[in-house]
PDB file of C-alpha atoms in Angstrom:
ATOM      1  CA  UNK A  22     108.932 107.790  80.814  1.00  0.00           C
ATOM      2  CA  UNK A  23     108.246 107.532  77.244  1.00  0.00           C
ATOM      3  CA  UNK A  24     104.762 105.906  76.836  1.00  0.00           C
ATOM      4  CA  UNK A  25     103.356 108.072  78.978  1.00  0.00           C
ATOM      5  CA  UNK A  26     100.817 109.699  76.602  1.00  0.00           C
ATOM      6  CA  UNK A  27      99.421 105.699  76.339  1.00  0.00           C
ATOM      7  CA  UNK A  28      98.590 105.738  80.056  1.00  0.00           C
ATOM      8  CA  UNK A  29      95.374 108.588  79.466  1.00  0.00           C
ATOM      9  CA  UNK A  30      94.392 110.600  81.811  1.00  0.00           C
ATOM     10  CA  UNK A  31      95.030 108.104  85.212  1.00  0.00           C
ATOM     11  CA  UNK A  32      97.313 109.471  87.668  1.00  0.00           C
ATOM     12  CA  UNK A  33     100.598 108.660  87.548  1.00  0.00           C
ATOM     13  CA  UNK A  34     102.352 107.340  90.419  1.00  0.00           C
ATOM     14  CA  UNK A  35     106.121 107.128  90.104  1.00  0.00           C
ATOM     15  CA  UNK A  36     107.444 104.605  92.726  1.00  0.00           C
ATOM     16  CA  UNK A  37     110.526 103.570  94.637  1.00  0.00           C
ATOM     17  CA  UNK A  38     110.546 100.044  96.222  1.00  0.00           C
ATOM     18  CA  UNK A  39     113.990 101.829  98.473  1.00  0.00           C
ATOM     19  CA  UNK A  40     116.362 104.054  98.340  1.00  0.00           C
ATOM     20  CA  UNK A  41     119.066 104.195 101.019  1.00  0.00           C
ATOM     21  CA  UNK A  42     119.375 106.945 102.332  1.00  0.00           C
ATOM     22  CA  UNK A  43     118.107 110.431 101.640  1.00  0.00           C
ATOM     23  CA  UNK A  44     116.122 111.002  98.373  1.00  0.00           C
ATOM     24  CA  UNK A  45     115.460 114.112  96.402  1.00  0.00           C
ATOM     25  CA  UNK A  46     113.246 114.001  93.051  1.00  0.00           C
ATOM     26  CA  UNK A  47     112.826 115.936  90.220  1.00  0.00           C
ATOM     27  CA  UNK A  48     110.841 115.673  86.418  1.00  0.00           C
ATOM     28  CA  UNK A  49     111.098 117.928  84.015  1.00  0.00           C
ATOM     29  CA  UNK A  50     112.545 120.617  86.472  1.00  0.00           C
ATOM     30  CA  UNK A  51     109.748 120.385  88.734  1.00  0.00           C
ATOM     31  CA  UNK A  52     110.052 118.802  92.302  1.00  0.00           C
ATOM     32  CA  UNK A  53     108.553 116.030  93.068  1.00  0.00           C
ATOM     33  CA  UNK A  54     109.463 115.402  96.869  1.00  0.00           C
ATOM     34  CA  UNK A  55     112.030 114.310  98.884  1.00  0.00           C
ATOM     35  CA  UNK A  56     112.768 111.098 101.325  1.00  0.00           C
ATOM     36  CA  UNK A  57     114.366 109.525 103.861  1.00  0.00           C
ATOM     37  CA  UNK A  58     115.577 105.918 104.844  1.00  0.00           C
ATOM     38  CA  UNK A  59     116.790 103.179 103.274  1.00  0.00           C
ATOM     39  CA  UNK A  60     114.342 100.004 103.383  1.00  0.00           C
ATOM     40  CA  UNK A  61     110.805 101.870 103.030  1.00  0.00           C
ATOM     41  CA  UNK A  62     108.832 102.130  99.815  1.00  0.00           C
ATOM     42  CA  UNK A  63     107.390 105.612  99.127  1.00  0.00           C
ATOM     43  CA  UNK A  64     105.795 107.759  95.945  1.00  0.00           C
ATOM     44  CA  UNK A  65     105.261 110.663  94.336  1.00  0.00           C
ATOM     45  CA  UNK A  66     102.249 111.591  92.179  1.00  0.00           C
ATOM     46  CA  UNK A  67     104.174 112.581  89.107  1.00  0.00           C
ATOM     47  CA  UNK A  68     100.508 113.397  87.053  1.00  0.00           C
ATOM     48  CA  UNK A  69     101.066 117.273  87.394  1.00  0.00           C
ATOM     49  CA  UNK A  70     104.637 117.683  85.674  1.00  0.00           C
ATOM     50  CA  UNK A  71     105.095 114.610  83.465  1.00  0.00           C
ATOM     51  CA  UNK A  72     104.871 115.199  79.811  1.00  0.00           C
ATOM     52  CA  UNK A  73     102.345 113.055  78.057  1.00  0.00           C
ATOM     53  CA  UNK A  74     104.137 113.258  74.905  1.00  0.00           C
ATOM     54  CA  UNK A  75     107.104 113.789  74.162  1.00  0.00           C
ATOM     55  CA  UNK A  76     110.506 113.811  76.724  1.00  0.00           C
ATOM     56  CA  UNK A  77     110.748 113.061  79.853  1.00  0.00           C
ATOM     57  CA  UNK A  78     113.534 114.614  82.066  1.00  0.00           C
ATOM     58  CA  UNK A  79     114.025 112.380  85.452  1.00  0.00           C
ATOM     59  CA  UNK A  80     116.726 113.275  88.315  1.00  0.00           C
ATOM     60  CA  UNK A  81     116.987 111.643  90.892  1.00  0.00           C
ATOM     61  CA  UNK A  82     119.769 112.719  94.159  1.00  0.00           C
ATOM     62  CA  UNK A  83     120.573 110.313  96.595  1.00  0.00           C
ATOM     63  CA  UNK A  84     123.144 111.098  99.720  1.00  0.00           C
ATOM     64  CA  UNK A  85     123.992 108.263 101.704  1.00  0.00           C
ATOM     65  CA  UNK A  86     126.323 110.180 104.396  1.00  0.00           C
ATOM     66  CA  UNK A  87     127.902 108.131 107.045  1.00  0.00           C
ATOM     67  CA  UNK A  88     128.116 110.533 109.842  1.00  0.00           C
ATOM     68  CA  UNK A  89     125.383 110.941 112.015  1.00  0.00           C
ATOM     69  CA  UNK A  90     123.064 109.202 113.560  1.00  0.00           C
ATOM     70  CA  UNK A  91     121.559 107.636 110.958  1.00  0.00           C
ATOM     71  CA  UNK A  92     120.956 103.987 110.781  1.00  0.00           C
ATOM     72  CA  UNK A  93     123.760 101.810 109.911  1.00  0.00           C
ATOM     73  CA  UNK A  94     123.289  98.839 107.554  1.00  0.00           C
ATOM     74  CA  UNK A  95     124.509  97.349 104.169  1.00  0.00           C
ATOM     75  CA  UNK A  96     126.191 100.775 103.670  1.00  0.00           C
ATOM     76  CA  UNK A  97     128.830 100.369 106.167  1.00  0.00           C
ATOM     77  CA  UNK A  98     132.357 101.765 105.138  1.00  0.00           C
ATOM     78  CA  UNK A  99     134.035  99.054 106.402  1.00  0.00           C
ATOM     79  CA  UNK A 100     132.566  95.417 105.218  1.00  0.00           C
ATOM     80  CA  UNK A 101     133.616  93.418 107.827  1.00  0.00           C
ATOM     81  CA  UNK A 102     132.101  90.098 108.855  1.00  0.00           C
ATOM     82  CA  UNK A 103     129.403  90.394 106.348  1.00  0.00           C
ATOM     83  CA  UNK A 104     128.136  87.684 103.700  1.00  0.00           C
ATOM     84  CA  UNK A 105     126.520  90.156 101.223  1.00  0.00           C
ATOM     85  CA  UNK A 106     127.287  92.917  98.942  1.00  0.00           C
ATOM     86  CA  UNK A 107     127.358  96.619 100.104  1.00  0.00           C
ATOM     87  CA  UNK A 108     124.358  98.656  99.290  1.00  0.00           C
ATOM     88  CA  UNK A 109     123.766 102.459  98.655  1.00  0.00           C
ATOM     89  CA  UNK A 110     121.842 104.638  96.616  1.00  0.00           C
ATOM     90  CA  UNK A 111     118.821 103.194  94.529  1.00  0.00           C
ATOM     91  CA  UNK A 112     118.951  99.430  95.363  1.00  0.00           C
ATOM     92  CA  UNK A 113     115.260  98.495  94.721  1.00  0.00           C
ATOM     93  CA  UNK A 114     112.875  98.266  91.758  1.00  0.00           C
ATOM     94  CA  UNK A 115     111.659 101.908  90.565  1.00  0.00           C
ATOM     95  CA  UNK A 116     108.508 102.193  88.474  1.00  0.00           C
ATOM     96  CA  UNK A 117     105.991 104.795  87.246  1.00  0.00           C
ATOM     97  CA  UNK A 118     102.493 103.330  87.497  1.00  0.00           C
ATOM     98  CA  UNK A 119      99.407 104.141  85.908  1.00  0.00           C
ATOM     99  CA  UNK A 120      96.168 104.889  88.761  1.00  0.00           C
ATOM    100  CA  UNK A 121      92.884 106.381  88.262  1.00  0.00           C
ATOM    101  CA  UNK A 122      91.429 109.556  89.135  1.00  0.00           C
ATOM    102  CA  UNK A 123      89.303 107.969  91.582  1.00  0.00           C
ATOM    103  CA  UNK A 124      89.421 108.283  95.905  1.00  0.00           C
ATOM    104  CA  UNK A 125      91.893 106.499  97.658  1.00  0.00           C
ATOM    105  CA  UNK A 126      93.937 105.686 100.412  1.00  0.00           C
ATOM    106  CA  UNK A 127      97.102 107.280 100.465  1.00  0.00           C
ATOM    107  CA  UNK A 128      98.464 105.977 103.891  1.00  0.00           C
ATOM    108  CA  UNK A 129      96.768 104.079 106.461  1.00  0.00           C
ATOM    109  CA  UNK A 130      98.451 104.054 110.098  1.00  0.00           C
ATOM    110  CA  UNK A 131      97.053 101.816 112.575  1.00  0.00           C
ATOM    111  CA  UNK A 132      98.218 101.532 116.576  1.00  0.00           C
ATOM    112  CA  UNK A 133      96.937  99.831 119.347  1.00  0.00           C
ATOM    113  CA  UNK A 134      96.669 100.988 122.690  1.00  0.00           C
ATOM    114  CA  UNK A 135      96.812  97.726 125.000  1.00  0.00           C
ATOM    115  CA  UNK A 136      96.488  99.440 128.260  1.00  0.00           C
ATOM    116  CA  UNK A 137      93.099 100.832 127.460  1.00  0.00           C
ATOM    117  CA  UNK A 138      92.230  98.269 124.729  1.00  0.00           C
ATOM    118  CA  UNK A 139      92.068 100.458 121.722  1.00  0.00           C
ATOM    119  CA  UNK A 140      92.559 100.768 118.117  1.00  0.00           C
ATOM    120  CA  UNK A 141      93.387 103.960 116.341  1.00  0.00           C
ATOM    121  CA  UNK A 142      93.437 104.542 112.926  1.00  0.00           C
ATOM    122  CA  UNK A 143      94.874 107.157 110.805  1.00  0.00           C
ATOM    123  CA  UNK A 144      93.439 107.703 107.186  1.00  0.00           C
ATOM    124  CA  UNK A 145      95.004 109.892 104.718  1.00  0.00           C
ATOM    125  CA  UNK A 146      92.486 110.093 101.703  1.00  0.00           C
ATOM    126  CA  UNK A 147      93.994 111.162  98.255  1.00  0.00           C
ATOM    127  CA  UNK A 148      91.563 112.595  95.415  1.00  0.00           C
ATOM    128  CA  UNK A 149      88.736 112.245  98.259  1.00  0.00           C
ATOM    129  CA  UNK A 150      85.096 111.529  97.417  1.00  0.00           C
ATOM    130  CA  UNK A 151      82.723 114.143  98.514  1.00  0.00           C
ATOM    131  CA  UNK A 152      79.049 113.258  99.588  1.00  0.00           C
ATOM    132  CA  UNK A 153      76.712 115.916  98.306  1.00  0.00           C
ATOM    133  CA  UNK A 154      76.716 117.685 101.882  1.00  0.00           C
ATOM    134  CA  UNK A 155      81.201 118.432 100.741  1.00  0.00           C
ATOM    135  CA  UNK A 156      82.022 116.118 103.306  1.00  0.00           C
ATOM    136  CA  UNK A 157      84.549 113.300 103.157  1.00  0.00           C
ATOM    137  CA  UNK A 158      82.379 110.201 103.796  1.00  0.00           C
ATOM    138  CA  UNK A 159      84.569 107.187 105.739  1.00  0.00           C
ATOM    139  CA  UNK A 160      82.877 104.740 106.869  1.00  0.00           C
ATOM    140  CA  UNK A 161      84.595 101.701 109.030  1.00  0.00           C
ATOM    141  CA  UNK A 162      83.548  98.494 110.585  1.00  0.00           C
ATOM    142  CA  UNK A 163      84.583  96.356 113.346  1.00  0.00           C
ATOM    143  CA  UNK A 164      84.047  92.688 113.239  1.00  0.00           C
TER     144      UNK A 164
END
């Protein structure tokens, strides 16, 4: 988190690729967020407590408890039968990245309903883009 001051004034995104299983986050004493499972990517916007210059101070708490129901996987305490190494913990690619100030998407769910032949979708704007009425403006097509 060191060349953060050469990154501007862009938001700044710090991501984890996975984490297996429950996540807690933390920079510069401030909390980021917390999250659970292991094989999903997920964020935090670190822009508001990240130093530009200067240190950085990054903690990161991971629990990977095997009681529960929680979904079993490469974390099993017994690796039986299994061709691969044991995973827990941070296992994928973490990265802080550099976005602009700009609207966005933040999350886009989509489901079908087959039974009544329907789409919905489920938009969750970040930074949104007001028209000059203060309203969100979203327009989508079908094709």
């Amino acid at each position: 988190l060191r060349r953060a001051a050469a990154l501007g004034q862009q938001r700044l995104l710090l991501r984890f690729e996975a984490v297996d299983y429950q996540c807690e986050v933390w920079l510069n004493g401030g909390h980021l967020g917390n999250h659970k499972g292991g094989y999903t990517p997920f964020a935090f916007d670190a822009s508001h407590l990240i130093h530009r210059t200067g240190t950085n101070t990054l903690v990161v708490r991971v629990r990977d408890p095997m009681e529960g129901t929680q979904i079993r996987g490469k974390q099993s305490p017994v690796a039986e039968g299994i061709f691969y190494t044991r995973v827990s913990g941070i296992w994928q690619t973490v990265w802080l990245e550099a976005v602009p100030t700009v609207a966005h998407i933040d999350e886009l769910t989509i489901t079908a309903d087959l039974h009544r032949i329907l789409v919905n979708a489920s938009v969750a704007v970040g930074q949104p883009a007001l028209s000059k009425a203060g309203e969100l403006v979203l327009e989508l097509k079908a094709q």
